[in-house]
Amino acid sequence: MHIPLALTYDDVLIVPRRSTLASRSEANTKTRLTKKVSLNIPIITANMDTVTGSQMAIAMARMGGIGILHRFMGVEENADEVKKVKRAQSLIIEKPYTIDPDKTVEEAREYAEETGVTGMLVSNGDNRLQGVLSRRDFIFANGNDKKVRDIMTPREKLIVGNTYTTFEEAKKLFAQHKVEKLPLVDDDNHIVGLITSDDIKHIIEYPQANRDENGRLIVGAAVGVHGDYIERAQELVHAGADVLVIDIAHGHSDIMFNAISKLRDAVGDAQLIAGNIATAGAAKELCEAGVDAIKVGVGPGSICITRLVTGCGMPQLTAVTEAVKVARQYGVPVIADGGIAKSGDIVKALGAGADSVMLGSMFAGTQESPGVVMFKDGKRFKVLRGSASFTQSHTRKTAGLEKKKLKNVVPEGVESLVPYKGPVEDIVNQMVGGLRSGMSYTNSHTIAELQRNVEFVRMTGSGSRESGAHDVQTLT
Ligand code: XMP
């Protein structure tokens, strides 16, 4: 029996080339996530319940990547998570939250908490603007039994815009009048939208942000292939999800193809990403099934034990190379998912032909990842959990999301503690900085050039040892 060799990131290095890039800032990291959605940086956060919730998705889209919301919650809550991202930033909020002037301050506070907004427009049933309730009004309101109309800024004192107000005009009005909210009204004083100073600030602060055609941040969401997945997919798309990830451990299977065809019928031309797979044959069949991107990786993840439990998998660099060979012919983008532990691995994954990378553990333990900070031996930690871990199955079962008996669960993932890492932005900056440097070493101004320019060499154990810090005592 001939057994071929398969490689992963640590088995290879990229040969440096003469470079025409004077600085790594000349490297353009724009890429395709799916056939129709592009990213300004090729980084995606994994749909794991300890990695991506709405807070992570907001941070990632602002920096130019995308977060894929996990699906281990009820359908309604899942759709709400999408809405939170979609409402986090937009040029114009088309349907702003409103509150009735006769509600009490207490009720207004509760509503603000529930909707996650800091202030709101005041209007009764006819949608005519009567005032604005701002963050400041709440702070200085004494007595919770007062009515909204008693503490709001009334219509006659408001600065408002109209249907035609542009971004530049809004910016000027905010600077001139030092207000937080600019309601937009038509000639009959009907509310037609809202621009907030926070949104303007975010647009200026995050020029790399990925936005949809309405200026809202983009977000993805995961679905499975059993149970409520069709209803979930429809609700997620309805809430504004830009891409759906059909995510199962073995994506090259009949249940996957069945799900793709049912989802196509249910959600029309929504962008569908399918995975995970690890071979050229699987990539070909997924491309022919009409998906908009494929996700590659069977067992490379930091918390995965699939390869140990099942004996199956494929070292990740070879898996990516094999999938890319076929996906290119169909014009379908490839996502390299799992096993990325250093920025150099991102350069290698993209150099092997992937269009973007998905990371889990790297972003677990950050301020934005779901879960609480725990203390152990005076140090701060957060939990990172494999989607196929026993604890995950247990949690799903308790929440009524899983029918399988726990004694029948064969875990393919583990649960672990990761050190608390602070804001995700710091990590993304390191990763993108490393990628840009790698692009400079290979004379690549774009990701497409990187894919063409990369030449790999295989390393021996000595080469590998030489590649990290060695023969010194490191301080950090
Ligand atoms: P990293 O290495 O970035 O990998 O943490 C994240 C990816 O790991 C996959 N994943 C799993 N794989 N059992 C597995 O075999 C699991 O329990 C599990 N949970 C997550 C997933 O593809 C993710 O994006």
Coordinates of C-alpha atoms in Angstrom, one line a residue, residues 15-272:
V15 CA 11.0 30.9 0.6
P16 CA 11.6 34.7 0.7
R17 CA 11.8 36.6 -2.6
R18 CA 13.2 39.9 -3.7
S19 CA 10.5 42.5 -2.7
T20 CA 9.3 45.7 -4.3
L21 CA 7.3 46.6 -1.2
A22 CA 9.0 49.5 0.6
S23 CA 6.7 49.0 3.7
R24 CA 4.3 46.4 4.9
S25 CA 1.6 49.0 4.8
E26 CA 1.7 48.5 1.0
A27 CA 0.3 45.0 1.4
N28 CA -3.5 45.0 0.6
T29 CA -5.2 42.3 2.7
K30 CA -8.6 42.5 1.0
T31 CA -10.0 39.1 0.0
R32 CA -13.2 37.1 -0.8
L33 CA -15.1 35.4 1.9
T34 CA -17.8 34.0 -0.4
K35 CA -18.6 34.5 -4.1
K36 CA -20.4 37.8 -3.2
V37 CA -19.1 38.9 0.2
S38 CA -15.6 40.4 0.6
L39 CA -13.5 41.2 3.7
N40 CA -10.8 43.8 4.3
I41 CA -8.8 41.4 6.3
P42 CA -8.9 37.6 5.8
I43 CA -9.8 36.7 9.4
I44 CA -12.9 35.0 10.6
T45 CA -13.8 34.1 14.2
A46 CA -15.1 30.6 14.7
N47 CA -18.7 29.8 15.4
M48 CA -17.9 28.3 18.9
D49 CA -19.9 29.3 21.9
T50 CA -16.8 30.5 23.8
V51 CA -15.5 32.5 20.8
T52 CA -18.2 34.3 18.8
G53 CA -21.3 36.1 20.1
S54 CA -22.5 39.5 19.0
Q55 CA -19.8 41.4 20.8
M56 CA -17.0 39.5 19.1
A57 CA -18.8 39.8 15.7
I58 CA -19.1 43.6 16.1
A59 CA -15.4 43.9 17.0
M60 CA -14.3 41.7 14.1
A61 CA -16.5 43.4 11.4
R62 CA -15.2 46.8 12.6
M63 CA -11.6 45.7 12.1
G64 CA -12.3 44.4 8.6
G65 CA -12.9 40.7 9.3
I66 CA -16.1 38.9 10.3
G67 CA -17.5 36.8 13.1
I68 CA -19.7 33.8 12.7
L69 CA -22.2 33.5 15.5
H70 CA -22.5 30.1 17.1
R71 CA -25.8 28.3 17.1
F72 CA -26.0 26.8 20.6
M73 CA -29.0 28.8 21.6
G74 CA -32.7 29.1 20.7
V75 CA -33.7 30.4 17.3
E76 CA -35.1 33.6 18.6
E77 CA -32.1 34.4 20.7
N78 CA -29.9 33.6 17.7
A79 CA -31.8 36.0 15.5
D80 CA -31.5 38.7 18.2
E81 CA -27.7 38.2 18.2
V82 CA -27.7 39.0 14.5
K83 CA -29.8 42.1 15.1
K84 CA -27.5 43.3 17.8
V85 CA -24.6 43.3 15.2
K86 CA -26.8 44.9 12.6
R87 CA -27.8 47.7 15.0
A88 CA -24.3 48.3 16.4
Q89 CA -23.3 50.6 13.6
S90 CA -25.0 52.0 10.6
L91 CA -25.1 55.2 8.7
I92 CA -28.8 55.6 9.1
I93 CA -30.9 53.5 11.5
E94 CA -34.0 53.1 9.4
K95 CA -36.4 51.9 12.1
P96 CA -35.1 53.5 15.4
Y97 CA -36.5 52.3 18.7
T98 CA -39.2 54.6 20.0
I99 CA -40.9 55.1 23.3
D100 CA -44.3 56.4 24.2
P101 CA -44.2 59.8 26.0
D102 CA -46.5 58.5 28.7
K103 CA -44.3 55.6 29.8
T104 CA -42.4 56.1 33.1
V105 CA -38.7 56.7 33.4
E106 CA -38.4 53.2 35.0
E107 CA -40.1 51.6 32.0
A108 CA -37.9 53.6 29.6
R109 CA -34.8 52.4 31.5
E110 CA -35.9 48.8 31.2
Y111 CA -36.6 49.2 27.5
A112 CA -33.2 50.8 27.0
E113 CA -31.5 47.9 28.8
E114 CA -33.5 45.3 26.8
T115 CA -32.7 46.9 23.4
G116 CA -29.1 47.8 24.3
V117 CA -29.5 51.5 23.3
T118 CA -28.5 54.5 25.3
G119 CA -31.3 56.8 24.3
M120 CA -34.4 56.7 22.0
L121 CA -36.9 58.8 20.0
V122 CA -40.1 59.6 21.7
S123 CA -43.3 59.1 19.7
N124 CA -46.8 57.6 20.2
G125 CA -48.7 55.3 17.8
D126 CA -48.7 57.7 14.9
N127 CA -44.8 57.7 14.4
R128 CA -44.6 61.5 14.7
L129 CA -41.5 62.8 16.6
Q130 CA -42.4 64.3 19.9
G131 CA -38.9 64.4 21.5
V132 CA -35.6 62.6 22.2
L133 CA -34.7 60.8 25.4
S134 CA -30.9 60.8 25.6
R135 CA -28.3 59.3 27.8
R136 CA -28.0 62.6 29.6
D137 CA -31.8 62.8 30.3
F138 CA -31.6 59.4 32.0
I139 CA -28.6 60.5 34.2
F140 CA -30.3 63.6 35.5
A141 CA -33.8 62.2 35.9
N142 CA -34.6 62.1 39.6
G143 CA -37.5 59.9 40.4
N144 CA -38.3 56.8 38.4
D145 CA -42.1 57.4 38.4
K146 CA -41.8 60.6 36.3
K147 CA -43.0 60.3 32.7
V148 CA -40.8 60.3 29.6
R149 CA -42.4 63.5 28.5
D150 CA -41.2 65.2 31.7
I151 CA -37.5 64.6 31.1
M152 CA -37.2 64.3 27.3
T153 CA -35.9 67.1 25.1
P154 CA -39.1 68.2 23.3
R155 CA -39.5 68.4 19.5
E156 CA -39.3 72.2 19.3
K157 CA -35.8 72.2 20.9
L158 CA -34.4 69.4 18.6
I159 CA -32.0 69.6 15.8
V160 CA -33.4 67.3 13.1
G161 CA -32.4 66.2 9.6
N162 CA -34.6 64.9 6.7
T163 CA -34.7 62.2 4.1
Y164 CA -31.9 63.8 2.2
T165 CA -29.4 64.5 5.0
T166 CA -25.9 63.3 4.0
F167 CA -23.1 61.8 6.1
E168 CA -21.1 65.1 5.8
E169 CA -24.1 67.3 6.8
A170 CA -24.8 65.1 9.8
K171 CA -21.1 65.3 10.8
K172 CA -21.3 69.1 10.7
L173 CA -24.6 69.2 12.7
F174 CA -23.1 67.0 15.4
A175 CA -20.0 69.2 15.7
Q176 CA -22.0 72.4 15.7
H177 CA -24.8 71.5 18.2
K178 CA -23.0 68.9 20.3
V179 CA -26.0 66.5 20.2
E180 CA -25.9 62.7 20.4
K181 CA -28.8 61.9 18.1
L182 CA -30.0 63.4 14.9
P183 CA -33.6 62.2 14.2
L184 CA -34.6 62.3 10.5
V185 CA -38.2 63.4 9.8
D186 CA -40.3 64.0 6.7
D187 CA -42.4 67.1 6.0
D188 CA -45.2 65.8 8.3
N189 CA -42.8 65.2 11.2
H190 CA -43.0 61.4 10.7
I191 CA -39.8 59.6 11.8
V192 CA -37.9 58.3 8.8
G193 CA -34.6 57.4 10.4
L194 CA -31.9 58.3 13.0
I195 CA -28.2 59.1 12.8
T196 CA -26.2 58.9 16.0
S197 CA -22.9 60.6 16.9
D198 CA -21.6 57.2 18.0
D199 CA -22.2 55.8 14.5
I200 CA -20.4 58.7 12.9
K201 CA -17.5 58.2 15.4
H202 CA -17.3 54.5 14.5
I203 CA -17.3 55.1 10.8
I204 CA -14.4 57.5 11.2
E205 CA -12.6 55.3 13.8
Y206 CA -12.9 52.1 11.8
P207 CA -12.3 52.9 8.1
Q208 CA -11.6 49.2 7.5
A209 CA -15.0 48.0 8.7
N210 CA -16.9 45.6 6.5
R211 CA -20.4 47.0 5.9
D212 CA -23.4 45.9 4.0
E213 CA -25.1 48.1 1.4
N214 CA -27.0 49.9 4.2
G215 CA -23.8 50.7 6.1
R216 CA -24.4 48.1 8.8
L217 CA -21.6 45.8 10.0
I218 CA -21.6 42.4 8.3
V219 CA -22.1 39.2 10.3
G220 CA -22.3 35.4 9.7
A221 CA -24.2 32.8 11.6
A222 CA -24.0 29.0 11.8
V223 CA -26.6 26.4 11.2
G224 CA -26.5 22.6 11.5
V225 CA -28.3 19.9 9.4
H226 CA -30.8 18.5 11.9
G227 CA -33.8 19.7 13.8
D228 CA -34.8 23.4 13.5
Y229 CA -32.0 24.3 11.0
I230 CA -34.4 25.5 8.2
E231 CA -36.4 27.7 10.5
R232 CA -33.2 28.9 12.1
A233 CA -31.6 29.8 8.7
Q234 CA -34.8 31.7 7.7
E235 CA -34.9 33.7 10.9
L236 CA -31.1 34.4 10.7
V237 CA -31.4 35.7 7.1
H238 CA -34.5 37.7 8.0
A239 CA -32.6 39.3 10.9
G240 CA -29.9 40.4 8.4
A241 CA -27.2 37.7 8.5
D242 CA -24.9 38.2 5.5
V243 CA -23.7 34.6 5.3
L244 CA -24.8 31.3 6.7
V245 CA -22.3 28.6 7.6
I246 CA -23.5 25.0 7.4
D247 CA -21.2 23.6 9.9
I248 CA -20.8 19.9 10.6
A249 CA -17.8 17.8 11.6
H250 CA -17.9 15.7 8.5
G251 CA -19.1 18.0 5.7
H252 CA -18.6 15.4 2.9
S253 CA -21.7 13.5 3.7
D254 CA -25.2 12.8 2.4
I255 CA -26.8 14.8 5.3
M256 CA -24.8 17.9 4.1
F257 CA -25.9 17.6 0.5
N258 CA -29.5 17.2 1.6
A259 CA -29.2 20.3 3.9
I260 CA -27.6 22.4 1.1
S261 CA -30.5 21.6 -1.3
K262 CA -33.2 22.2 1.4
L263 CA -31.5 25.5 2.5
R264 CA -31.3 26.7 -1.1
D265 CA -35.0 26.3 -1.4
A266 CA -35.6 27.9 2.0
V267 CA -33.3 30.9 1.9
G268 CA -32.9 31.5 -1.9
D269 CA -29.6 33.1 -2.9
A270 CA -28.3 33.7 0.7
Q271 CA -24.6 33.1 0.8
L272 CA -23.9 29.6 1.9

